[in-house]
């Protein structure tokens, strides 16, 4: 099985490999908003949320209006605003993610007691109803979408097998650029297809732009595949890489592996150093490193 640990973005630890909802929508929202702002409006400054709601009240009226969940609400408003006439479904993936965040926030806020301001409960209930309705509507509209990320959404949220196979094909053709989603895919592939798992994880590693963000369970998973396939050189190399990114791991296991199977450790240690150098410089490419020869 793939191994998971606790998340820390500032240290070289890992994300949860089996997290059902691994991706937040705000970065995607900002990128989409910026793109539409430049291409669509041509304005030097994009409008504020207040300005959007004043000129397009229909975008805002079905959301809760109190001070809580303001950031989550703003993401939804901007996505709605910049995609009013869009015929491309891509924006619906970050919109779904932001509605999930918004629903979680307003449901939590709804449980907070307001002794002097009971009226807040009504507007939050409106937010809950809107979020639930919109998630259902958007899910229904995108069930058979050919967008890679919407396929991922329907696989992970609804266990849609067709969506899973679509997403797997998109991943294999390098149309998925979020490494966390590829790690999620590998957690399923490893049960039936270890060769494909290796390719998926190598692709994920090639997408990281900051080595401190790398999910170190990738290294353990590759080492585990090596052990399962009795490819001890592969296991040795990835245990070695893991040592560089996970301070909890010492070299004992790797050294014992090299001794037990009489591995060419000097050569393999050089490969470890090359991989680490490539990961640190965000230039990892399994083909260039000839890792298929391990």
mmCIF file of N, CA, C and O in Angstrom, residues 34-46 82:
data_model
loop_
_atom_site.group_PDB
_atom_site.id
_atom_site.type_symbol
_atom_site.label_atom_id
_atom_site.label_comp_id
_atom_site.label_asym_id
_atom_site.label_seq_id
_atom_site.Cartn_x
_atom_site.Cartn_y
_atom_site.Cartn_z
ATOM 1 N N UNK A 34 -7.702 36.286 -13.243
ATOM 2 C CA UNK A 34 -6.709 37.144 -13.880
ATOM 3 C C UNK A 34 -6.775 37.019 -15.388
ATOM 4 O O UNK A 34 -6.710 38.010 -16.123
ATOM 5 N N UNK A 35 -6.924 35.795 -15.872
ATOM 6 C CA UNK A 35 -6.971 35.555 -17.312
ATOM 7 C C UNK A 35 -8.179 36.238 -17.935
ATOM 8 O O UNK A 35 -8.077 36.908 -18.967
ATOM 9 N N UNK A 36 -9.326 36.074 -17.288
ATOM 10 C CA UNK A 36 -10.535 36.682 -17.834
ATOM 11 C C UNK A 36 -10.503 38.200 -17.700
ATOM 12 O O UNK A 36 -11.054 38.925 -18.523
ATOM 13 N N UNK A 37 -9.836 38.686 -16.646
ATOM 14 C CA UNK A 37 -9.755 40.130 -16.457
ATOM 15 C C UNK A 37 -8.959 40.771 -17.571
ATOM 16 O O UNK A 37 -9.334 41.799 -18.128
ATOM 17 N N UNK A 38 -7.821 40.147 -17.920
ATOM 18 C CA UNK A 38 -6.961 40.706 -18.958
ATOM 19 C C UNK A 38 -7.596 40.541 -20.332
ATOM 20 O O UNK A 38 -7.677 41.459 -21.132
ATOM 21 N N UNK A 39 -8.085 39.308 -20.601
ATOM 22 C CA UNK A 39 -8.586 39.011 -21.934
ATOM 23 C C UNK A 39 -9.971 39.590 -22.162
ATOM 24 O O UNK A 39 -10.305 40.021 -23.256
ATOM 25 N N UNK A 40 -10.808 39.588 -21.110
ATOM 26 C CA UNK A 40 -12.199 39.956 -21.301
ATOM 27 C C UNK A 40 -12.475 41.435 -21.111
ATOM 28 O O UNK A 40 -13.102 42.077 -21.952
ATOM 29 N N UNK A 41 -11.998 42.003 -20.044
ATOM 30 C CA UNK A 41 -12.379 43.379 -19.710
ATOM 31 C C UNK A 41 -11.366 44.405 -20.196
ATOM 32 O O UNK A 41 -11.704 45.520 -20.570
ATOM 33 N N UNK A 42 -10.098 44.030 -20.115
ATOM 34 C CA UNK A 42 -9.064 44.970 -20.485
ATOM 35 C C UNK A 42 -8.858 46.040 -19.439
ATOM 36 O O UNK A 42 -8.149 47.022 -19.678
ATOM 37 N N UNK A 43 -9.464 45.900 -18.277
ATOM 38 C CA UNK A 43 -9.318 46.892 -17.211
ATOM 39 C C UNK A 43 -7.982 46.717 -16.505
ATOM 40 O O UNK A 43 -7.487 45.607 -16.350
ATOM 41 N N UNK A 44 -7.428 47.825 -16.070
ATOM 42 C CA UNK A 44 -6.176 47.760 -15.325
ATOM 43 C C UNK A 44 -6.394 47.107 -13.973
ATOM 44 O O UNK A 44 -5.580 46.330 -13.505
ATOM 45 N N UNK A 45 -7.532 47.416 -13.332
ATOM 46 C CA UNK A 45 -7.839 46.834 -12.031
ATOM 47 C C UNK A 45 -9.168 46.100 -12.108
ATOM 48 O O UNK A 45 -10.142 46.630 -12.651
ATOM 49 N N UNK A 46 -9.212 44.898 -11.559
ATOM 50 C CA UNK A 46 -10.466 44.159 -11.572
ATOM 51 C C UNK A 46 -11.413 44.736 -10.523
ATOM 52 O O UNK A 46 -10.971 45.325 -9.541
ATOM 53 N N UNK A 82 -16.590 36.222 -13.760
ATOM 54 C CA UNK A 82 -15.693 36.117 -14.902
ATOM 55 C C UNK A 82 -16.081 35.016 -15.893
ATOM 56 O O UNK A 82 -15.465 34.894 -16.949
#
